Coordinates of C-alpha atoms in Angstrom, one line a residue:
M1 CA 22.4 -0.8 10.7
S2 CA 26.2 -1.5 10.7
L3 CA 27.5 -5.0 10.9
H4 CA 28.7 -4.3 14.4
E5 CA 25.2 -3.3 15.5
I6 CA 23.7 -6.3 13.8
A7 CA 26.1 -8.6 15.5
G8 CA 25.4 -7.0 18.9
G9 CA 21.7 -7.3 18.4
V10 CA 22.0 -11.0 17.5
C11 CA 24.2 -11.6 20.5
R12 CA 21.8 -10.0 22.9
A13 CA 18.8 -11.9 21.5
L14 CA 20.7 -15.2 21.8
T15 CA 21.9 -14.6 25.4
V16 CA 19.0 -12.7 27.1
K17 CA 17.8 -14.0 30.4
K18 CA 14.5 -15.8 29.8
D19 CA 11.7 -14.6 31.9
G20 CA 8.5 -16.6 31.3
P21 CA 7.3 -18.9 28.5
S22 CA 8.5 -18.1 25.0
L23 CA 6.5 -18.1 21.8
Y24 CA 7.6 -21.6 21.1
D25 CA 6.8 -22.8 24.7
V26 CA 3.3 -21.5 24.0
C27 CA 2.8 -22.8 20.5
D28 CA 4.9 -26.0 20.0
P29 CA 2.6 -28.2 22.1
V30 CA -0.4 -27.1 20.1
L31 CA 0.9 -26.4 16.6
Q32 CA 4.2 -28.1 15.9
A33 CA 2.7 -31.6 15.1
Y34 CA -0.9 -32.7 15.2
R35 CA -3.5 -34.7 13.3
G36 CA -6.9 -33.6 12.3
G37 CA -8.2 -30.0 12.6
D38 CA -7.1 -27.3 10.3
P39 CA -3.8 -28.2 8.7
H40 CA -3.1 -24.6 7.5
L41 CA -2.6 -23.2 11.0
G42 CA 0.2 -25.6 11.8
K43 CA 1.8 -25.2 8.4
F44 CA 1.7 -21.4 8.8
Y45 CA 3.3 -21.6 12.2
R46 CA 6.1 -23.8 11.1
T47 CA 6.8 -21.8 7.9
A48 CA 6.4 -18.2 9.2
L49 CA 7.2 -18.4 12.9
G50 CA 8.9 -21.7 13.6
N51 CA 11.6 -21.4 11.0
P52 CA 15.1 -21.9 12.4
P53 CA 16.4 -18.2 12.1
L54 CA 13.4 -16.7 13.9
R55 CA 13.3 -19.5 16.4
A56 CA 16.9 -18.8 17.3
L57 CA 16.3 -15.1 17.8
L58 CA 13.1 -15.5 19.9
R59 CA 13.6 -18.7 21.8
R60 CA 14.9 -16.9 24.9
T61 CA 12.3 -14.2 24.9
G62 CA 9.7 -15.0 27.5
L63 CA 6.6 -13.1 28.7
P64 CA 6.3 -12.7 32.5
A65 CA 2.5 -12.4 32.2
L66 CA 2.4 -16.0 31.0
K67 CA 4.0 -17.3 34.2
D68 CA 0.4 -17.4 35.4
P69 CA -0.6 -21.0 34.6
D70 CA -4.2 -20.1 34.0
R71 CA -3.3 -17.4 31.5
L72 CA -1.0 -19.7 29.7
A73 CA -3.6 -22.4 29.6
G74 CA -6.2 -20.0 28.3
L75 CA -3.9 -18.9 25.5
R76 CA -3.2 -22.5 24.5
A77 CA -6.9 -23.3 24.6
A78 CA -7.6 -20.5 22.2
L79 CA -5.0 -21.8 19.8
T80 CA -6.5 -25.3 20.1
E81 CA -9.9 -24.0 19.2
A82 CA -8.5 -22.1 16.2
R83 CA -6.9 -25.4 15.2
D84 CA -9.7 -27.9 15.8
A85 CA -13.1 -26.1 15.7
E86 CA -15.0 -26.4 12.5
A87 CA -16.5 -22.9 13.0
P88 CA -14.2 -21.1 15.4
D89 CA -15.4 -18.3 17.6
W90 CA -12.7 -15.9 16.4
A91 CA -13.6 -13.1 18.9
A92 CA -13.1 -15.5 21.8
I93 CA -9.9 -16.9 20.3
G94 CA -8.4 -13.5 19.8
A95 CA -9.3 -12.2 23.2
P96 CA -6.3 -13.6 25.2
V97 CA -3.9 -12.4 22.4
A98 CA -5.5 -8.9 22.4
E99 CA -4.9 -8.7 26.2
L100 CA -1.2 -9.3 25.7
M101 CA -0.9 -6.6 22.9
D102 CA -1.2 -3.7 25.3
G103 CA 2.1 -1.8 25.6
I104 CA 4.0 -3.3 22.7
G105 CA 5.0 0.3 21.9
V106 CA 5.0 0.4 18.1
R107 CA 4.8 4.0 17.0
H108 CA 4.7 5.9 13.8
P109 CA 8.0 7.7 12.9
A110 CA 8.4 11.3 14.1
P111 CA 11.2 12.8 12.0
P112 CA 13.0 15.8 13.6
A113 CA 12.9 19.2 12.1
A114 CA 15.3 19.9 9.3
N115 CA 17.2 23.1 8.3
A116 CA 15.9 24.4 5.0
P117 CA 18.4 24.6 2.2
V118 CA 18.9 28.1 0.7
R119 CA 19.0 27.4 -3.0
P120 CA 17.6 24.7 -5.2
P121 CA 19.8 22.3 -7.2
G122 CA 20.6 23.3 -10.7
I123 CA 18.6 22.1 -13.7
A124 CA 21.6 20.0 -14.8
E125 CA 21.5 18.1 -11.5
I126 CA 17.8 17.5 -11.9
D127 CA 18.2 16.3 -15.5
R128 CA 20.9 13.9 -14.4
A129 CA 18.5 12.3 -11.8
I130 CA 15.8 12.1 -14.4
R131 CA 18.1 10.4 -16.9
K132 CA 19.4 8.0 -14.2
T133 CA 15.9 7.0 -13.0
G134 CA 14.5 6.7 -16.5
A135 CA 17.4 4.5 -17.6
H136 CA 16.9 2.4 -14.5
L137 CA 13.3 1.6 -15.3
L138 CA 14.1 0.8 -19.0
G139 CA 17.1 -1.3 -18.0
S140 CA 15.0 -3.3 -15.5
F141 CA 12.3 -3.8 -18.1
G142 CA 14.9 -4.9 -20.7
K143 CA 16.5 -7.3 -18.2
N144 CA 13.4 -8.9 -16.7
G145 CA 10.7 -8.4 -19.4
F146 CA 8.7 -6.4 -16.8
I147 CA 9.5 -3.9 -14.0
P148 CA 9.5 -5.7 -10.7
T149 CA 8.2 -4.7 -7.4
Y150 CA 8.8 -6.4 -4.1
A151 CA 6.9 -7.3 -0.9
A152 CA 8.5 -7.7 2.5
F153 CA 7.2 -8.6 5.9
N154 CA 7.8 -6.4 9.0
L155 CA 7.1 -8.7 11.9
I156 CA 6.9 -5.9 14.5
G157 CA 3.5 -5.1 12.9
D158 CA 1.7 -1.8 12.2
A159 CA 1.4 1.0 14.7
D160 CA -2.3 1.3 14.1
I161 CA -3.0 -2.4 14.9
G162 CA -3.6 -3.0 18.6
G163 CA -5.7 -5.6 20.2
R164 CA -9.0 -4.0 19.3
E165 CA -8.0 -3.8 15.6
M166 CA -6.7 -7.3 15.6
L167 CA -10.1 -8.5 16.8
M168 CA -11.8 -6.5 14.0
A169 CA -9.6 -8.3 11.5
L170 CA -10.3 -11.8 12.9
T171 CA -14.0 -11.3 12.8
G172 CA -14.2 -9.3 9.6
L173 CA -11.9 -11.2 7.3
N174 CA -13.4 -14.1 5.4
A175 CA -10.7 -16.6 4.5
R176 CA -9.7 -18.9 7.4
G177 CA -6.1 -19.0 6.2
Y178 CA -6.0 -15.2 6.5
K179 CA -7.5 -15.3 10.0
N180 CA -4.9 -17.9 10.9
S181 CA -2.0 -15.7 9.8
T182 CA -3.4 -12.6 11.5
L183 CA -3.8 -14.5 14.8
L184 CA -0.3 -15.9 14.8
F185 CA 1.5 -12.8 13.4
S186 CA -0.3 -10.8 16.2
L187 CA 0.9 -13.3 18.8
A188 CA 4.5 -13.2 17.4
R189 CA 4.7 -9.5 17.4
I190 CA 4.1 -9.4 21.2
F191 CA 7.2 -11.5 21.8
I192 CA 9.2 -9.6 19.2
A193 CA 8.3 -6.3 20.9
H194 CA 9.8 -7.6 24.2
S195 CA 12.9 -9.1 22.6
P196 CA 16.4 -7.7 22.0
A197 CA 15.7 -8.9 18.4
R198 CA 13.3 -6.0 18.0
A199 CA 16.2 -3.7 17.1
L200 CA 17.2 -6.1 14.3
I201 CA 13.7 -6.6 13.0
N202 CA 12.6 -3.0 13.1
P203 CA 15.6 -0.6 13.2
P204 CA 15.1 3.2 13.1
W205 CA 15.1 5.0 9.8
R206 CA 15.2 8.5 8.3
G207 CA 12.0 10.1 7.2
I208 CA 8.5 8.6 7.1
A209 CA 8.3 5.9 4.4
E210 CA 9.9 2.8 5.7
P211 CA 12.9 1.4 3.9
M212 CA 12.6 -2.2 2.8
W213 CA 15.7 -3.5 4.5
E214 CA 14.4 -7.0 5.3
P215 CA 16.6 -9.7 3.8
V216 CA 13.6 -11.7 2.3
Q217 CA 11.8 -9.7 -0.4
I218 CA 9.3 -11.3 -2.7
R219 CA 9.6 -10.1 -6.3
H220 CA 6.4 -10.0 -8.4
R221 CA 4.5 -8.1 -11.1
S222 CA 1.1 -6.5 -10.8
A223 CA -1.2 -4.4 -12.9
Y224 CA -1.3 -1.8 -10.2
Y225 CA 2.4 -1.3 -10.4
D226 CA 2.5 -1.4 -14.2
A227 CA 0.0 1.4 -14.2
F228 CA 2.3 3.7 -12.3
F229 CA 5.4 2.6 -14.2
T230 CA 3.5 3.5 -17.3
E231 CA 2.9 7.0 -16.0
A232 CA 6.5 7.4 -15.0
L233 CA 7.8 6.4 -18.5
L234 CA 5.2 8.7 -20.1
G235 CA 6.7 11.5 -18.0
F236 CA 10.2 10.5 -19.0
V237 CA 9.4 10.8 -22.7
E238 CA 7.6 14.1 -22.2
T239 CA 10.7 15.7 -20.6
G240 CA 12.6 15.3 -23.9
L241 CA 15.6 14.0 -21.9
A242 CA 15.3 10.4 -23.2
S243 CA 17.5 9.6 -26.1
P244 CA 15.8 8.4 -29.3
D245 CA 16.6 4.8 -28.4
E246 CA 15.3 5.3 -24.8
A247 CA 12.1 7.0 -26.1
G248 CA 11.5 4.0 -28.4
A249 CA 12.1 1.5 -25.6
A250 CA 9.8 3.5 -23.3
R251 CA 7.0 3.4 -25.8
R252 CA 7.4 -0.4 -26.3
A253 CA 7.4 -0.9 -22.5
I254 CA 4.3 1.3 -22.1
A255 CA 2.4 -0.7 -24.8
D256 CA 3.4 -4.0 -23.1
M257 CA 2.3 -2.7 -19.6
V258 CA -1.0 -1.4 -20.8
D259 CA -1.6 -4.7 -22.5
F260 CA -0.7 -6.5 -19.3
C261 CA -3.2 -4.3 -17.3
L262 CA -6.1 -4.4 -19.7
K263 CA -5.9 -7.9 -21.1
T264 CA -3.7 -10.2 -19.0
S265 CA -5.0 -8.9 -15.7
A266 CA -8.6 -8.5 -16.6
E267 CA -11.3 -10.7 -15.3
E268 CA -15.1 -10.7 -15.4
V269 CA -17.1 -10.1 -12.2
P270 CA -20.7 -9.7 -11.4
S271 CA -22.1 -6.1 -11.1
H272 CA -24.8 -5.1 -8.7
D273 CA -27.3 -4.6 -11.5
G274 CA -27.1 -8.2 -12.6
S275 CA -24.7 -7.7 -15.5
N276 CA -21.0 -8.7 -15.7
V277 CA -18.2 -6.2 -15.9
R278 CA -14.5 -6.6 -16.7
V279 CA -12.2 -5.3 -14.0
I280 CA -8.5 -5.6 -13.2
T281 CA -7.0 -7.9 -10.6
A282 CA -3.8 -7.0 -8.8
L283 CA -2.4 -10.5 -9.2
A284 CA -3.0 -12.1 -12.6
P285 CA -3.4 -15.9 -12.8
G286 CA -0.8 -18.5 -13.6
R287 CA 2.8 -17.5 -14.3
H288 CA 2.0 -13.8 -14.9
P289 CA 2.8 -12.4 -11.4
R290 CA 6.3 -13.8 -12.0
F291 CA 6.8 -15.2 -8.5
S292 CA 9.7 -17.7 -8.2
R293 CA 8.6 -21.2 -7.6
F294 CA 9.9 -21.0 -4.1
F295 CA 7.9 -17.9 -3.2
A296 CA 4.8 -19.1 -5.0
Q297 CA 4.8 -22.0 -2.6
I298 CA 5.4 -19.8 0.4
K299 CA 2.6 -17.5 -0.7
Q300 CA 0.3 -20.6 -0.8
D301 CA 1.5 -21.8 2.6
L302 CA 1.0 -18.5 4.3
G303 CA -2.7 -18.4 3.2
F304 CA -2.6 -16.0 0.3
G305 CA -3.8 -18.5 -2.3
I306 CA -6.9 -16.5 -3.4
Y307 CA -6.5 -13.0 -4.7
V308 CA -9.6 -11.1 -5.9
P309 CA -9.8 -7.9 -8.0
D310 CA -9.9 -4.5 -6.4
C311 CA -11.3 -1.1 -7.2
D312 CA -7.9 0.7 -7.0
T313 CA -6.0 -1.5 -9.5
T314 CA -9.0 -1.2 -11.8
A315 CA -9.1 2.6 -11.6
C316 CA -5.3 3.1 -11.9
S317 CA -5.0 0.7 -14.8
F318 CA -7.8 2.4 -16.7
S319 CA -6.2 5.8 -16.0
A320 CA -2.8 4.8 -17.2
A321 CA -4.2 3.2 -20.4
T322 CA -6.2 6.4 -21.0
Q323 CA -3.1 8.6 -20.6
A324 CA -1.2 6.2 -23.0
G325 CA -3.9 6.8 -25.6
S326 CA -5.3 3.2 -25.6
D327 CA -8.6 2.6 -27.4
D328 CA -9.2 -0.9 -25.9
P329 CA -12.9 -1.6 -25.7
I330 CA -12.7 -2.3 -21.9
L331 CA -12.3 1.5 -21.4
Q332 CA -15.8 2.1 -22.7
Q333 CA -17.3 0.6 -19.6
P334 CA -18.5 3.5 -17.3
L335 CA -16.8 2.3 -14.1
L336 CA -18.9 4.6 -12.0
D337 CA -22.0 2.4 -12.6
F338 CA -20.0 -0.5 -11.1
Y339 CA -18.4 1.5 -8.3
R340 CA -21.8 2.8 -7.2
G341 CA -22.6 -0.7 -6.0
Y342 CA -19.6 -0.7 -3.7
Q343 CA -20.2 2.8 -2.4
V344 CA -21.2 3.1 1.3
R345 CA -24.5 4.6 2.1
A346 CA -24.8 5.3 5.9
G347 CA -27.4 3.2 7.5
A348 CA -28.1 1.2 4.4
N349 CA -25.1 -0.9 3.3
E350 CA -22.5 0.3 5.9
P351 CA -21.7 -3.2 7.1
V352 CA -20.0 -3.8 3.7
V353 CA -16.9 -2.4 5.5
T354 CA -16.3 -5.6 7.5
V355 CA -12.7 -4.7 8.6
P356 CA -13.1 -1.1 9.8
L357 CA -9.5 -0.5 11.0
N358 CA -9.9 3.2 10.2
D359 CA -13.2 3.7 11.9
N360 CA -12.0 7.1 13.0
I361 CA -13.3 8.4 9.7
D362 CA -16.8 8.7 8.2
Y363 CA -17.3 6.1 5.4
E364 CA -20.4 7.7 3.9
G365 CA -19.9 8.1 0.1
G366 CA -16.6 6.2 0.0
V367 CA -16.1 3.2 -2.2
V368 CA -14.7 0.0 -0.6
T369 CA -11.6 -1.8 -1.8
W370 CA -12.2 -5.4 -2.8
I371 CA -14.4 -6.8 -5.6
D372 CA -16.2 -10.2 -5.4
N373 CA -15.1 -12.5 -8.1
L374 CA -17.5 -14.7 -10.1
A375 CA -17.3 -17.4 -7.4
G376 CA -18.4 -14.9 -4.8
E377 CA -15.1 -15.1 -2.9
R378 CA -14.1 -12.2 -0.7
P379 CA -11.1 -13.5 1.3
Y380 CA -10.1 -10.1 2.8
G381 CA -13.6 -9.1 3.8
N382 CA -13.7 -5.4 2.9
D383 CA -12.2 -2.1 4.0
L384 CA -12.3 1.5 2.7
D385 CA -9.2 3.6 1.9
P386 CA -9.4 7.4 1.2
T387 CA -6.5 7.3 -1.4
L388 CA -8.3 4.7 -3.4
N389 CA -11.2 7.0 -3.7
L390 CA -9.0 9.8 -5.1
D391 CA -8.0 7.3 -7.9
I392 CA -11.6 6.7 -8.7
L393 CA -12.1 10.5 -9.1
E394 CA -9.0 10.9 -11.2
V395 CA -9.9 8.1 -13.7
S396 CA -13.5 9.6 -13.8
F397 CA -12.1 13.0 -14.8
R398 CA -9.9 11.5 -17.5
N399 CA -13.0 9.7 -18.9
L400 CA -15.6 12.4 -18.2
N401 CA -16.8 12.6 -21.8
R402 CA -16.3 8.9 -22.7
W403 CA -18.5 7.9 -19.7
Q404 CA -20.9 10.8 -20.1
I405 CA -20.7 11.5 -16.4
I406 CA -22.1 15.0 -16.4
E407 CA -25.0 13.9 -18.7
T408 CA -25.9 10.9 -16.5
P409 CA -27.4 12.0 -13.1
Q410 CA -26.6 8.7 -11.3
R411 CA -22.9 8.9 -12.3
L412 CA -22.6 12.5 -11.3
E413 CA -24.2 11.8 -8.0
T414 CA -21.6 9.0 -7.4
V415 CA -18.8 11.5 -8.0
H416 CA -20.5 14.1 -5.8
R417 CA -20.7 11.7 -2.9
I418 CA -17.0 10.7 -3.2
I419 CA -16.1 14.3 -3.2
A420 CA -18.2 14.9 -0.1
F421 CA -16.4 12.0 1.6
Q422 CA -13.1 13.6 0.8
K423 CA -14.3 16.9 2.1
R424 CA -15.2 15.5 5.5
L425 CA -11.9 13.7 5.8
V426 CA -9.9 16.8 5.0
E427 CA -11.9 19.3 7.0
S428 CA -11.6 17.0 10.1
G429 CA -7.8 16.9 9.6
A430 CA -8.0 13.1 9.6
F431 CA -6.2 12.9 6.3
K432 CA -2.9 13.7 8.2
N433 CA -3.5 10.8 10.6
P434 CA -1.9 7.5 9.4
R435 CA -4.7 5.6 11.1
S436 CA -7.1 7.0 8.6
H437 CA -5.4 5.1 5.7
I438 CA -5.5 1.4 5.1
Y439 CA -2.8 0.9 2.4
Y440 CA -1.0 4.3 2.2
L441 CA 0.6 7.1 4.2
P442 CA -0.7 10.7 4.5
E443 CA 2.2 11.9 2.3
L444 CA 1.1 9.5 -0.4
Y445 CA -2.5 10.7 0.0
S446 CA -1.2 14.2 -0.6
A447 CA 0.7 13.2 -3.8
Y448 CA -2.3 11.3 -5.1
F449 CA -4.6 14.2 -4.4
G450 CA -2.2 16.4 -6.5
R451 CA -2.5 13.8 -9.3
C452 CA -6.3 13.9 -9.0
Y453 CA -6.4 17.7 -8.8
A454 CA -4.3 18.0 -12.0
A455 CA -6.9 15.9 -13.8
F456 CA -9.7 18.0 -12.4
I457 CA -8.3 21.4 -13.4
A458 CA -7.5 20.1 -16.9
L459 CA -11.3 19.9 -17.4
P460 CA -13.2 22.8 -19.0
L461 CA -14.3 25.4 -16.4
A462 CA -18.0 24.6 -17.0
A463 CA -17.4 21.0 -16.3
Q464 CA -15.5 21.9 -13.1
R465 CA -18.4 23.9 -11.8
V466 CA -20.8 21.0 -12.3
I467 CA -18.5 18.5 -10.7
D468 CA -17.6 20.7 -7.8
P469 CA -20.2 23.4 -7.2
G470 CA -19.0 23.9 -3.6
N471 CA -15.3 24.5 -4.5
V472 CA -14.3 21.5 -2.4
F473 CA -11.2 20.9 -4.5
A474 CA -9.9 24.4 -3.5
L475 CA -10.5 23.7 0.1
I476 CA -8.7 20.3 -0.1
R477 CA -5.9 21.9 -2.1
A478 CA -5.3 24.5 0.6
R479 CA -5.3 21.9 3.5
V480 CA -3.0 19.4 1.6
L481 CA -0.5 22.2 0.7
G482 CA -0.6 23.3 4.4
Y483 CA 0.4 19.8 5.5
V484 CA 3.1 19.4 2.8
Q485 CA 4.6 22.9 3.2
G486 CA 4.2 23.2 7.0
D487 CA 5.0 19.7 8.1
L488 CA 6.3 17.2 5.6
I489 CA 9.1 19.3 4.0
T490 CA 10.1 21.0 7.2
H491 CA 11.2 17.7 8.7
E492 CA 13.8 15.2 7.8
M493 CA 12.9 13.2 4.6
N494 CA 14.2 10.3 2.7
P495 CA 14.1 10.5 -1.2
F496 CA 10.7 8.7 -1.4
D497 CA 9.1 11.2 1.1
A498 CA 10.7 14.0 -0.9
A499 CA 9.3 12.7 -4.3
L500 CA 5.8 12.5 -2.9
A501 CA 6.1 16.0 -1.4
L502 CA 7.3 17.3 -4.7
M503 CA 4.5 15.7 -6.7
A504 CA 2.0 17.3 -4.4
L505 CA 3.6 20.7 -4.6
A506 CA 4.1 20.7 -8.4
H507 CA 0.6 19.4 -9.1
L508 CA -1.1 21.8 -6.7
G509 CA 0.6 24.9 -8.1
A510 CA 2.8 25.8 -5.1
E511 CA 5.4 28.4 -5.6
V512 CA 8.5 27.0 -7.2
S513 CA 10.6 28.2 -4.3
T514 CA 8.9 25.7 -2.0
F515 CA 10.3 22.8 -4.1
T516 CA 13.8 23.4 -2.7
P517 CA 13.9 21.0 0.3
A518 CA 12.4 18.1 -1.6
L519 CA 14.7 18.7 -4.6
H520 CA 17.8 18.8 -2.4
C521 CA 16.8 15.5 -0.7
I522 CA 16.3 13.8 -4.0
V523 CA 19.5 15.1 -5.7
Q524 CA 21.6 14.4 -2.6
G525 CA 20.2 10.9 -2.3
L526 CA 21.1 9.9 -5.9
G527 CA 23.3 6.8 -5.7
E528 CA 22.1 5.6 -2.3
G529 CA 20.8 2.4 -3.9
G530 CA 24.2 1.1 -4.9
R531 CA 24.1 -1.7 -7.4
K532 CA 20.3 -2.1 -7.2
G533 CA 19.5 1.3 -8.6
P534 CA 19.8 5.1 -8.1
Y535 CA 17.8 4.9 -4.9
K536 CA 16.9 2.5 -2.1
A537 CA 13.6 0.6 -1.8
Y538 CA 11.0 2.4 0.4
E539 CA 7.4 1.7 1.4
W540 CA 5.0 2.6 -1.3
N541 CA 1.9 0.9 0.0
K542 CA 1.3 -1.7 2.7
M543 CA -1.1 -4.3 4.1
K544 CA -1.7 -3.7 7.8
T545 CA -2.9 -7.3 8.3
P546 CA -2.0 -10.1 8.8
T547 CA 1.1 -8.1 9.8
R548 CA 2.8 -5.1 8.2
I549 CA 3.6 -6.1 4.7
L550 CA 5.5 -3.4 2.7
V551 CA 5.4 -3.1 -1.0
G552 CA 8.0 -1.1 -3.0
G553 CA 11.4 -1.5 -4.5
P554 CA 14.3 0.4 -6.1
E555 CA 12.3 0.7 -9.3
V556 CA 9.3 2.1 -7.5
T557 CA 11.5 4.8 -5.9
S558 CA 13.0 5.6 -9.3
A559 CA 9.5 5.8 -10.8
F560 CA 8.2 8.3 -8.2
V561 CA 11.4 10.3 -8.3
L562 CA 11.1 10.5 -12.1
M563 CA 7.5 11.6 -12.0
A564 CA 8.2 14.2 -9.3
L565 CA 11.3 15.7 -11.0
A566 CA 9.6 15.8 -14.4
L567 CA 6.7 17.8 -12.9
A568 CA 9.0 20.1 -11.0
R569 CA 11.3 20.6 -14.0
K570 CA 8.4 21.7 -16.2
R571 CA 7.3 24.3 -13.6
M572 CA 10.9 25.5 -13.1
V573 CA 11.6 25.9 -16.8
A574 CA 8.3 27.8 -17.3
A575 CA 9.1 30.1 -14.4
S576 CA 12.6 30.9 -15.5

């Protein structure tokens, strides 16, 4: 948005005619100051929603529906119960908020069709982008001692979260602080949706992945991110475009990040067979996530004090370490034995998915996200994401011999059931629906399937036949390519979209000629990041609750562009 547009939006928000009670008329009498009850609810309200800038923007936005005194009283009574009850009835508390969420009109982006460029960029232009993104990652590591990623709140919320899904979250999440934040963010987004401030908080953008334009971004470090930065730097070295100094710096950074994943971020958790297993948590303890003191306190105040391990960070960390040639003893653990305990069996342990926001898909055979820590804590309840399950397959293929998967019937069955889960998802077409994904976008699912497929076809043919006797991977490959070639790259993209499309096309063996739209978008976008990097920050992954929290950063975009261009360049050179 231009400064003129921002100024106009602010002016309209500050001067709009008020029509009904505002967010603050509803909440101040209940949450601004009180004694007893749950102190976190009021602290969250004052920190996240009652802060002066947001209060100024929303104070004149009223809801006509709340002119009804009975409806207003019912909403305040619900907030009072959330504040005071020792064991709140969250379904009843959320009901009046859910009723108000109808018609807030948050939709997924629908990019217009784009004209296809005739010729691809030259290899010299591709090499320039590879060198720029590689240097950006190494420069960031040298400056910070790690490669940062950022989180940012989008207060308008996620298009897939309506009143029904909000109630799922309130009743399925475990931590009271997380329920509090979900309740209040859901209430706030109703007022934002009806405010002129909506255009400031959620401006339109180009492509699918959302740019992280928000002024407040929380910088941090995670093993999940380090795993992908490791893969990107491995790709940089493999291109041969890194100078000797850069190659040496890349290897040192890779060694440090692998150590951060496997040692600093490791913790012991109980397995379902009674043993303990070492897994990887997304946020390491103490100073290691590298939050500033200010944001560390805000994180605590907003109800994110406890962070448990997850299956995806564990899989991606093990995969990156395997690719980097690590021989750490932690890699000897056959993760499939552990994941089997978190795998859904229809009619048996299906309630393990307590937050079924994507209940449009069949969970049978899928592995859920969150891992109970030694204290048995599960603050986020549990959910199930299809892309996570691709990462489990990918790390299993890379460790096929080490974990003796083919030789162990139970492990092979676990793999077969995950593949069957993916087959149903793709055959139904649900993989293209953003609602089917908890933490990712369909375009990222496509790129990650490409990554998984590359690991699969690198196996001996005999092993491929045992793992996939029904040729499911060929079926999924055809459907994913159809989506990427027929939909994604035929519409307007931003550089992050284009990088994901290119990763899928290159990994899945598409014709080199199909790379052209994505390559053009990436090369033409070089420099858009200004002083922060070669490219802007875009949405990599997200949390749909308590509101839409985006994770990404300029370094993340550089990493995915680097990986995509390295793959495409290799194919293009081989074809020339």
